[in-house]
Tab-separated table of C-alpha atoms in Angstrom:
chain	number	residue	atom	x	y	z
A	1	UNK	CA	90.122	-70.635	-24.281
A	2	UNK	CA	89.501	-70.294	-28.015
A	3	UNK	CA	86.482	-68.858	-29.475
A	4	UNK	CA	84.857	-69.627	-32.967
A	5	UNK	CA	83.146	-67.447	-34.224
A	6	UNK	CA	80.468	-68.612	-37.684
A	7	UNK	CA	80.326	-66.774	-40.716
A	8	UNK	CA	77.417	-67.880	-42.974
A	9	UNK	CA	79.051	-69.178	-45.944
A	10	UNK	CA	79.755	-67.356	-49.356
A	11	UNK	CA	78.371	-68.492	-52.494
A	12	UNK	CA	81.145	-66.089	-54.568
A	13	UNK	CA	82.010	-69.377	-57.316
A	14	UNK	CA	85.904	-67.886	-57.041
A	15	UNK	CA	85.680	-69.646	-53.006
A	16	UNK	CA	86.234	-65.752	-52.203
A	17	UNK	CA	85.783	-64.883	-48.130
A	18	UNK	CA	82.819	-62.542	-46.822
A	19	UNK	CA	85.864	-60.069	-45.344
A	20	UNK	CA	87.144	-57.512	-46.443
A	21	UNK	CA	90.915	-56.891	-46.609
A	22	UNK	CA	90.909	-54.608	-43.634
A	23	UNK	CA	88.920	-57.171	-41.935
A	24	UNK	CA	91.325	-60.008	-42.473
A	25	UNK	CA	94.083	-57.633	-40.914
A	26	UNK	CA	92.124	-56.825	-38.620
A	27	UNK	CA	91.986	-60.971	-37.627
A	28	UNK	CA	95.305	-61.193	-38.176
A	29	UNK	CA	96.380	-58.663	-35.904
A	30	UNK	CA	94.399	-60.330	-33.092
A	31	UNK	CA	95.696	-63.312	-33.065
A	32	UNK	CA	92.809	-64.876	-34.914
A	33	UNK	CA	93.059	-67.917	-37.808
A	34	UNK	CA	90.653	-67.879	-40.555
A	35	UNK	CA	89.649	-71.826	-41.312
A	36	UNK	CA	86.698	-73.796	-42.158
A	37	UNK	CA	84.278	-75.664	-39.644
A	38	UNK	CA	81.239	-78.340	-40.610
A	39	UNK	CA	78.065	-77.954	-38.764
A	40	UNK	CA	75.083	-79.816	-39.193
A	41	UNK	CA	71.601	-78.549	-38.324
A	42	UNK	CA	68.912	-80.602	-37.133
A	43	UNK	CA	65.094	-79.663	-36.315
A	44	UNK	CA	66.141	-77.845	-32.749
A	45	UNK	CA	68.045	-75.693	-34.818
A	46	UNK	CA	64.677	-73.986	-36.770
A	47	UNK	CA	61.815	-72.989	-35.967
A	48	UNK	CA	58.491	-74.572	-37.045
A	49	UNK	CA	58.142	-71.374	-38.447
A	50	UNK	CA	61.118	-72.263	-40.824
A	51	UNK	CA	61.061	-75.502	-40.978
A	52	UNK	CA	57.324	-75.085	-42.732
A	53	UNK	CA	58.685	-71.827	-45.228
A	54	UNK	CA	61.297	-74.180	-46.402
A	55	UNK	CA	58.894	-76.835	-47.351
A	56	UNK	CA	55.596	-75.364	-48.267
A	57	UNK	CA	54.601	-73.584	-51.977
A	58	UNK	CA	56.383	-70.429	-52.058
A	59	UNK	CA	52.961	-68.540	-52.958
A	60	UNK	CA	51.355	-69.923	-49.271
A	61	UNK	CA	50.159	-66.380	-47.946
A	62	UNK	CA	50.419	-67.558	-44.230
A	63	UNK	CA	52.618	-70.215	-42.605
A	64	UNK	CA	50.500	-72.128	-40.160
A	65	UNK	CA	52.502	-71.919	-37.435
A	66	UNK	CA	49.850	-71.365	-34.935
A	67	UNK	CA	47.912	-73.930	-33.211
A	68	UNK	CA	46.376	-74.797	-29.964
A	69	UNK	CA	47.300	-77.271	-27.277
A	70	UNK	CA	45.406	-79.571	-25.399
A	71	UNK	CA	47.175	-81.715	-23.438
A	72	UNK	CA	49.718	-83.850	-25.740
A	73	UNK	CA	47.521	-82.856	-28.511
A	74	UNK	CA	47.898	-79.873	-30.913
A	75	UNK	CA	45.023	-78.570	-32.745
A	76	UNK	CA	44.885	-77.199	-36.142
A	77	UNK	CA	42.405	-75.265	-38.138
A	78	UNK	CA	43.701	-75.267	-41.066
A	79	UNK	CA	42.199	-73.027	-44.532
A	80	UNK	CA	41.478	-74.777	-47.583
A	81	UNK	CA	44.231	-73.811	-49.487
A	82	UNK	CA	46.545	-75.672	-47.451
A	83	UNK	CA	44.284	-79.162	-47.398
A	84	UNK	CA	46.778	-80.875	-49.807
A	85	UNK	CA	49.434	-80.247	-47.664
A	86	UNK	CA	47.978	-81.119	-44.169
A	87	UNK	CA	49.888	-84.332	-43.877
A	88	UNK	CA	53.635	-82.364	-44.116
A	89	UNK	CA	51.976	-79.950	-41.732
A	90	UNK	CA	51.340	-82.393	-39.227
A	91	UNK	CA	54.520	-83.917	-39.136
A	92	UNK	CA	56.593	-80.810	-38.469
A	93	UNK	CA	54.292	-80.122	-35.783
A	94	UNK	CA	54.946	-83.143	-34.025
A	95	UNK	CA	58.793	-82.897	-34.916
A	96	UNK	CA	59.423	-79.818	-33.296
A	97	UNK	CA	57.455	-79.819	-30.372
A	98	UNK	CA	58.641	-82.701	-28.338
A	99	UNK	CA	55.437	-82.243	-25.393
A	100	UNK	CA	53.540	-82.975	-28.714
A	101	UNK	CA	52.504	-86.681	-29.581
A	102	UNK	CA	48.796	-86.061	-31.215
A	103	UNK	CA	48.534	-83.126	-33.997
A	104	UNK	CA	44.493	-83.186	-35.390
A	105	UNK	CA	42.983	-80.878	-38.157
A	106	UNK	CA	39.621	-79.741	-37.534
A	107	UNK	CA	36.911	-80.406	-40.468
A	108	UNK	CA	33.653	-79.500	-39.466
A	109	UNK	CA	32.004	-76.373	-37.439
A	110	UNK	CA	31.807	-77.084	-33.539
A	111	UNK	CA	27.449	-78.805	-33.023
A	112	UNK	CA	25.707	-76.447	-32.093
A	113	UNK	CA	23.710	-79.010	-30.006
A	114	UNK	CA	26.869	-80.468	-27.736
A	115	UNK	CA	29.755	-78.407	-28.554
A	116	UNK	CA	32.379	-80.534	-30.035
A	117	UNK	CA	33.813	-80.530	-33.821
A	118	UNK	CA	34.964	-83.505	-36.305
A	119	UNK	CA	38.902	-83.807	-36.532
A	120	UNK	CA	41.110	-85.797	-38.391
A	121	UNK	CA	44.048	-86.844	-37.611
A	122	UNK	CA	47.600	-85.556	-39.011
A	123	UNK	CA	50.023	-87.176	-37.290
A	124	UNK	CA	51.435	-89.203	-33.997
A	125	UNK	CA	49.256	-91.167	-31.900
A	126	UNK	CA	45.356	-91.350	-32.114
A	127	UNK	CA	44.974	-90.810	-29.059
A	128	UNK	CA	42.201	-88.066	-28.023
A	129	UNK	CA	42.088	-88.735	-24.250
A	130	UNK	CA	43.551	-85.401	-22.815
A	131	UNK	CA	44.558	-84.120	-19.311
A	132	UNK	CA	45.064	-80.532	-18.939
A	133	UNK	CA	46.211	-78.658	-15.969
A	134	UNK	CA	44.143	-75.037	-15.550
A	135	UNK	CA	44.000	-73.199	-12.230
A	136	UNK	CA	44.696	-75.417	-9.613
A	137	UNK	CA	42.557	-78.371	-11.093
A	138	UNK	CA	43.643	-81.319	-13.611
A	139	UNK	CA	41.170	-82.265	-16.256
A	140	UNK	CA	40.866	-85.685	-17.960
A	141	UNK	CA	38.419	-85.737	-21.273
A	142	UNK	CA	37.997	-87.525	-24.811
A	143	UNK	CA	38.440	-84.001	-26.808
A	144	UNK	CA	36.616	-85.576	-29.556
A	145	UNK	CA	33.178	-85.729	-27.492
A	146	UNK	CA	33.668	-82.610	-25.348
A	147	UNK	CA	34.467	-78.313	-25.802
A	148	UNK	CA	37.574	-77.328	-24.345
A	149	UNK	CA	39.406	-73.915	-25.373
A	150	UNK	CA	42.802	-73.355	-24.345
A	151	UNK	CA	42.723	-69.889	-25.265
A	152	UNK	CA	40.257	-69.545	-22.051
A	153	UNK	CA	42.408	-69.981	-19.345
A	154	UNK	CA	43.019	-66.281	-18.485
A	155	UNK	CA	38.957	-65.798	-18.290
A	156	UNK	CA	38.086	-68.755	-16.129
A	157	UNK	CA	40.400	-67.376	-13.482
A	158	UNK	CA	38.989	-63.955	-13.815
A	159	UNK	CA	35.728	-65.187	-13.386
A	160	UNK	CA	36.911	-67.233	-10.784
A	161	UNK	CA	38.327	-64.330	-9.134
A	162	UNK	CA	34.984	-61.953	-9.064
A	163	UNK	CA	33.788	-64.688	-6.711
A	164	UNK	CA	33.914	-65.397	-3.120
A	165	UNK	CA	33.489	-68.024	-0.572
A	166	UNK	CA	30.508	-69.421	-0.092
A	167	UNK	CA	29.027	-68.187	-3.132
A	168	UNK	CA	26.153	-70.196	-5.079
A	169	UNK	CA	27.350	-70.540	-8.549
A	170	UNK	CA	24.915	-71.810	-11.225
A	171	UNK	CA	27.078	-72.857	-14.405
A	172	UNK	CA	24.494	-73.283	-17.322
A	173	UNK	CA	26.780	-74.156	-20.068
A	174	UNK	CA	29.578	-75.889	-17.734
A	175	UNK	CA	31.270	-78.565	-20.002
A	176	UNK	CA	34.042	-80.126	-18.161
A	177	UNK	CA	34.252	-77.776	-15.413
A	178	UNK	CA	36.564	-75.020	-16.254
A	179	UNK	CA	34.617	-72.584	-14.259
A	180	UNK	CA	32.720	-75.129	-12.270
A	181	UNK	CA	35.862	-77.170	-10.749
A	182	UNK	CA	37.880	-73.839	-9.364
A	183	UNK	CA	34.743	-72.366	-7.947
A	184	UNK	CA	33.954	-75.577	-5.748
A	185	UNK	CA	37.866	-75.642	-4.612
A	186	UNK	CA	37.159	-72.047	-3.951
A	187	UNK	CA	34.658	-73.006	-1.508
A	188	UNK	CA	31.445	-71.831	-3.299
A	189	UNK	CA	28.266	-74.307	-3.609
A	190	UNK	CA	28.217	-75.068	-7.152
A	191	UNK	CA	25.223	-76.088	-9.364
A	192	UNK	CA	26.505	-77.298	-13.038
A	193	UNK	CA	25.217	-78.079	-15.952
A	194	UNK	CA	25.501	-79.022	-19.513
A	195	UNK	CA	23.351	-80.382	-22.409
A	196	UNK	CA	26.263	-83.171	-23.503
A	197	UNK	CA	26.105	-86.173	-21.674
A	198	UNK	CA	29.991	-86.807	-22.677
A	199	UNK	CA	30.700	-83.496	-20.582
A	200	UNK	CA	28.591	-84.185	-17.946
A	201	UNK	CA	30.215	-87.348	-17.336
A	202	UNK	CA	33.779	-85.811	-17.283
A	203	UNK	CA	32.437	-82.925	-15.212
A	204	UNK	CA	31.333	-85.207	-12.664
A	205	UNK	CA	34.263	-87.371	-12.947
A	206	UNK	CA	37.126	-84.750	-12.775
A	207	UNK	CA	34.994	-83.338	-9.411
A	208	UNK	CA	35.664	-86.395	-7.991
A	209	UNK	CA	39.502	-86.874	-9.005
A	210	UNK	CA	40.440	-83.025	-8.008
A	211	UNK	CA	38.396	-83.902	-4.056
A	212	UNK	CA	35.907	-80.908	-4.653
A	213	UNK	CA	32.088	-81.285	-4.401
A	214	UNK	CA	29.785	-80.187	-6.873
A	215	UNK	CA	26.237	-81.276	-7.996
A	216	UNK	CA	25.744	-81.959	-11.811
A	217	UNK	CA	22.706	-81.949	-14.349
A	218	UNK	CA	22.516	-82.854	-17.766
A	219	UNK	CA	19.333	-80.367	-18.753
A	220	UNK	CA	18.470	-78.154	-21.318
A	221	UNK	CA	19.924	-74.711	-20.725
A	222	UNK	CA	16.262	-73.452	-19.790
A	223	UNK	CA	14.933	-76.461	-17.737
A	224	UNK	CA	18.091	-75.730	-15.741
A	225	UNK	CA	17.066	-72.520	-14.649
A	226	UNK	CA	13.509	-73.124	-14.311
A	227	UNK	CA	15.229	-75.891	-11.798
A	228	UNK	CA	17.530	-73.397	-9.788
A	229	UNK	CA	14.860	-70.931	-9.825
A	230	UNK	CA	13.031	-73.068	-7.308
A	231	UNK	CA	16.021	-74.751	-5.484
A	232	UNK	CA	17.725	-71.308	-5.422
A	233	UNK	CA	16.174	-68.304	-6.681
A	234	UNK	CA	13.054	-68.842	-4.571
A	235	UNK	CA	14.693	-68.630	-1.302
A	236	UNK	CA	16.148	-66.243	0.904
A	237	UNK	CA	19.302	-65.943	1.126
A	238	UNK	CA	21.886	-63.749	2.199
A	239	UNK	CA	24.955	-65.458	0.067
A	240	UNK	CA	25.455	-64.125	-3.551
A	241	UNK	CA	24.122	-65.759	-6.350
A	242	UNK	CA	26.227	-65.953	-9.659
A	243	UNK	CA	24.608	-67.378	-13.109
A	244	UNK	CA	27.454	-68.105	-15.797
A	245	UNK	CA	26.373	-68.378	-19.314
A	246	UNK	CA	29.331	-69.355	-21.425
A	247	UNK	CA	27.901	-70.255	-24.912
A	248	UNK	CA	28.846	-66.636	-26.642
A	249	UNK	CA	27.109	-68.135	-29.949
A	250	UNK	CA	23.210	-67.885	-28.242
A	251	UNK	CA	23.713	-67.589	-24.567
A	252	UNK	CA	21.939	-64.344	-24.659
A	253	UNK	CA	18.901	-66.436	-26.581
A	254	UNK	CA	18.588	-67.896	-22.978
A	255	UNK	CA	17.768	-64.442	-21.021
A	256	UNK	CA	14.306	-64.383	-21.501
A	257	UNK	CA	13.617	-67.431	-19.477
A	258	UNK	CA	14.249	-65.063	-16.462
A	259	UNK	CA	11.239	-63.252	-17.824
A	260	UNK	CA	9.022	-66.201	-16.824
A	261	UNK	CA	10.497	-66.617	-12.944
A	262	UNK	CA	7.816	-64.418	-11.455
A	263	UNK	CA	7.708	-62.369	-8.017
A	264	UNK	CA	8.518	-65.340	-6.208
A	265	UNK	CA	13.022	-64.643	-6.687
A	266	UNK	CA	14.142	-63.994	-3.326
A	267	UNK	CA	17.663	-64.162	-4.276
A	268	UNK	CA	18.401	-61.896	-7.162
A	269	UNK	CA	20.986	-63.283	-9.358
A	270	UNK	CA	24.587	-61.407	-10.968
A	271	UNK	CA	24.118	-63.018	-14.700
A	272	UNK	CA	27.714	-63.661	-16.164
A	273	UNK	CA	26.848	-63.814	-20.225
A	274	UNK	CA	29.462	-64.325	-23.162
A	275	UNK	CA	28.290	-63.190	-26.109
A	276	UNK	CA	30.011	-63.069	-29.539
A	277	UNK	CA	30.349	-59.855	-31.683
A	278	UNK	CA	31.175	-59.151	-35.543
A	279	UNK	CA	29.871	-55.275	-35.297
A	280	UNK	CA	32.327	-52.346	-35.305
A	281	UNK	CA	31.080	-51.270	-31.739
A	282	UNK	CA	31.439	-54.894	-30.252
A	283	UNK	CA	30.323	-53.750	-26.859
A	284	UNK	CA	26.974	-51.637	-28.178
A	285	UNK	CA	26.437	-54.661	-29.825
A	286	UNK	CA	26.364	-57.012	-26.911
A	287	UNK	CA	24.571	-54.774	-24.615
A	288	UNK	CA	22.007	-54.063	-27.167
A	289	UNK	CA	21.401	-57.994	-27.674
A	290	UNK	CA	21.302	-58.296	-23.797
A	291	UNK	CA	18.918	-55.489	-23.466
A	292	UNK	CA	16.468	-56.689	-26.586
A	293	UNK	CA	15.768	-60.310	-24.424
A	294	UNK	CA	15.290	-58.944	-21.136
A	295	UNK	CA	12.728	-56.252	-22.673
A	296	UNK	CA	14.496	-53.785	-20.561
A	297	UNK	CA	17.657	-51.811	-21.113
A	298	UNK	CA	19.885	-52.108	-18.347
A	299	UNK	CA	20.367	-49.027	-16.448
A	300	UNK	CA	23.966	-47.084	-16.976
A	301	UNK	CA	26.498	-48.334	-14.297
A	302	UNK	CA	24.442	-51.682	-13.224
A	303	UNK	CA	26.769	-53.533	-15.924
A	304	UNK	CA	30.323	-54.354	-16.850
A	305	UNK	CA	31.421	-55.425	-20.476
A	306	UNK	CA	34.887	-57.308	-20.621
A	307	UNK	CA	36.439	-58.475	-23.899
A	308	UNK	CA	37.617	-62.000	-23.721
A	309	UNK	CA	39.904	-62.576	-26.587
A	310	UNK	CA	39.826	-61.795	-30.588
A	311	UNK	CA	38.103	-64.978	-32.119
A	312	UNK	CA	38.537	-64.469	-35.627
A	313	UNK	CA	38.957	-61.521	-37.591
A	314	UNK	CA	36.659	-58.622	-36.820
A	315	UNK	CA	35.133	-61.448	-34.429
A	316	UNK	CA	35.275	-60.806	-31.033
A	317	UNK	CA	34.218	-62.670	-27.403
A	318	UNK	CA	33.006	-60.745	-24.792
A	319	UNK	CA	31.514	-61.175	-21.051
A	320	UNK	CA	28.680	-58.637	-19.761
A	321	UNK	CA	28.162	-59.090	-15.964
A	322	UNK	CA	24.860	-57.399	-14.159
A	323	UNK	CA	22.456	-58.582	-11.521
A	324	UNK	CA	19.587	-58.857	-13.244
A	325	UNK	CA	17.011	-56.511	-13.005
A	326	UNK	CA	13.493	-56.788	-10.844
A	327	UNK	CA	11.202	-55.481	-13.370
A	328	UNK	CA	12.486	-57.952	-15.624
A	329	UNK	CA	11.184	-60.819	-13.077
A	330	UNK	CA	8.201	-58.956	-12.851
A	331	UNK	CA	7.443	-58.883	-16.499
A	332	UNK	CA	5.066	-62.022	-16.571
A	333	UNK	CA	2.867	-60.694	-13.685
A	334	UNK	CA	2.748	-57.401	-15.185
A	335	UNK	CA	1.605	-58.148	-18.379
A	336	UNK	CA	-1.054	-60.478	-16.865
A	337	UNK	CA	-2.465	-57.528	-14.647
A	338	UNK	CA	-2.712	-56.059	-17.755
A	339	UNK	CA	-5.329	-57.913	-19.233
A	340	UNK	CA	-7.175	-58.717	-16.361
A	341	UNK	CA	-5.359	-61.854	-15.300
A	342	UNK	CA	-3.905	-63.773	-11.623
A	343	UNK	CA	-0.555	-64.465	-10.808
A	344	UNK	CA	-1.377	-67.916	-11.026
A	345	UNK	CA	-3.468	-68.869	-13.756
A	346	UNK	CA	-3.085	-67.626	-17.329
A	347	UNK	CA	-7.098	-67.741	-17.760
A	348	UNK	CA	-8.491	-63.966	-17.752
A	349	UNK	CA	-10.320	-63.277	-14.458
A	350	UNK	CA	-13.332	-62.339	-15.595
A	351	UNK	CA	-13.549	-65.738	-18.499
A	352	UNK	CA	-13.107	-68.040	-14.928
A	353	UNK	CA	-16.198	-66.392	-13.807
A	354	UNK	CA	-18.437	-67.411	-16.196
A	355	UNK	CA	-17.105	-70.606	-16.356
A	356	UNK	CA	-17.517	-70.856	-12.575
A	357	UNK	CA	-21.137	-69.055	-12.364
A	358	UNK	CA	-22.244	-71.601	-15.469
């Protein structure tokens, strides 16, 4: 059959054609008819991309065409300069992505205490109750009470892939699940955690709607491995022990509670920690923050550094995985031998013997 083949059109004010004289021949001589045909473009025919250059100042340095998905919901971070025109934003963001019915803006800095931000909303529904599908599991969550990160999916299944079986799995910063959730379906015994109580609930409830069995705490990072340390760490055992620490703004803060744990560890632990990183050596610059809060510099091949993703600009998020040193469990009874003190009482020896004597 026939083809047609578009030409843009010209804007020559004579109504002259884009060919050339040869080119008309050459038409001509191929049985081809020069004519005119209508088309009208809708929103599937651009790109967001576009669609936002055509509408936005002509002096915006960057086109926000970038955003992250959470379910039906898209999430923006948009700068400043672009706060006046949020609204417009929003709207071609839910126009040209049809899986799209929610588009927020976020306004605030994510709490440092519970890990969610302040939003607003741009346009389509307000409606913040997302499910997400992530390796093998379905979550359901209010994303205004609760941290979830897209961008993440790729390292929860690495994670998820270091581990084996039958493998106890303490997740101190666990939010929803997203580590938690595969590693039960996996078949490891799984202890979770997290300091929101919105989180916690959704943890516990997503366990029960993907059939996998977990048990859940709503502690303070540290009170949740003082916990483990006697439910756990304090007996023998010959299946591996993996801490995850996913809070890369201070989970290395948390390291020195090992410090305190004593000889009594019988099962010696592979610490997962995210960390983030501004310096120019990113990895120096975790391992020397990991190294500063256990007191003792980890020992050249007894770690692995793994960079997540690119957070920001000259911002980075990385993992360091080691099994965490004796001496650093130690530490406590050492420095108590050192001044004359028992492992079990933080009175100097020879003080409790003139109190005893008197």
């Amino acid at each position: 059959g026939d083809k047609l083949l578009l030409l843009a059109p010209t804007s020559s004010a004579g109504g002259g054609t884009l060919l050339t004289v040869e080119e008309m021949r050459w038409v001509a001589d191929n049985g081809g008819v020069i004519t005119s045909h209508q088309l009208t473009l809708e929103y599937h025919n651009w790109s967001m991309h576009q669609l936002l250059k055509a509408v936005l100042p002509l002096d915006t340095k960057e086109i926000p065409s970038r955003f992250e998905t959470i379910g039906h919901i898209a999430h923006l971070n948009l700068p400043t300069e672009l706060t006046e025109h949020k609204n417009i934003i929003g709207q071609v963001l839910l126009e040209s992505n049809p899986q799209i019915r929610t588009v927020v803006n976020k306004t605030s800095n994510i709490n440092d205490t519970f890990r969610f931000f302040k939003m607003e909303l741009l346009a389509g529904d307000d409606d913040l109750m997302a499910v997400v599908k992530e390796n093998g599991c379905q979550y359901t969550f209010d994303y205004s009470k609760v941290y979830w990160n897209s961008r993440l999916a790729t390292e929860h299944r690495m994670l998820i892939d270091l581990l084996r079986p039958g493998d106890i799995v303490l997740d101190v910063f666990a939010g929803v699940g997203p580590f938690s959730l595969p590693a039960a379906k996996k078949g490891c015994i799984v202890h979770a955690n997290d300091l929101n109580p919105s989180a916690c609930h959704y943890l516990k409830s997503n366990a029960e709607a993907n059939g996998v069995s977990l048990q859940s705490y709503n502690l303070d990072g540290r009170e949740f491995i003082k916990k483990m340390a006697a439910e756990v760490l304090y007996k023998d055992s010959k299946q591996c022990v993996h801490v995850i620490m996913n809070l890369p703004a201070s989970a290395v803060e948390f390291l020195d509670v090992f410090k305190n744990l004593g000889a009594g560890v019988r099962s010696i632990p592979t610490i997962h920690c995210y960390h983030f990183s501004k310096a120019e050596d990113a990895r120096m610059d975790t391992l020397a923050a990991v190294n500063e809060l256990l007191g003792i510099p980890l020992a050249d091949g007894t770690y692995s550094i793994h960079q997540v993703r690119d957070v920001a600009p000259k911002k980075l998020m990385l993992r360091i995985s080691f099994e965490l040193p004796v001496l650093v469990l130690l530490e406590k009874l050492q420095q108590k031998q050192k001044v004359g003190m028992t492992e079990d009482d933080d009175v100097p020896a020879r003080k409790r013997k003139r109190v005893d004597e008197s």
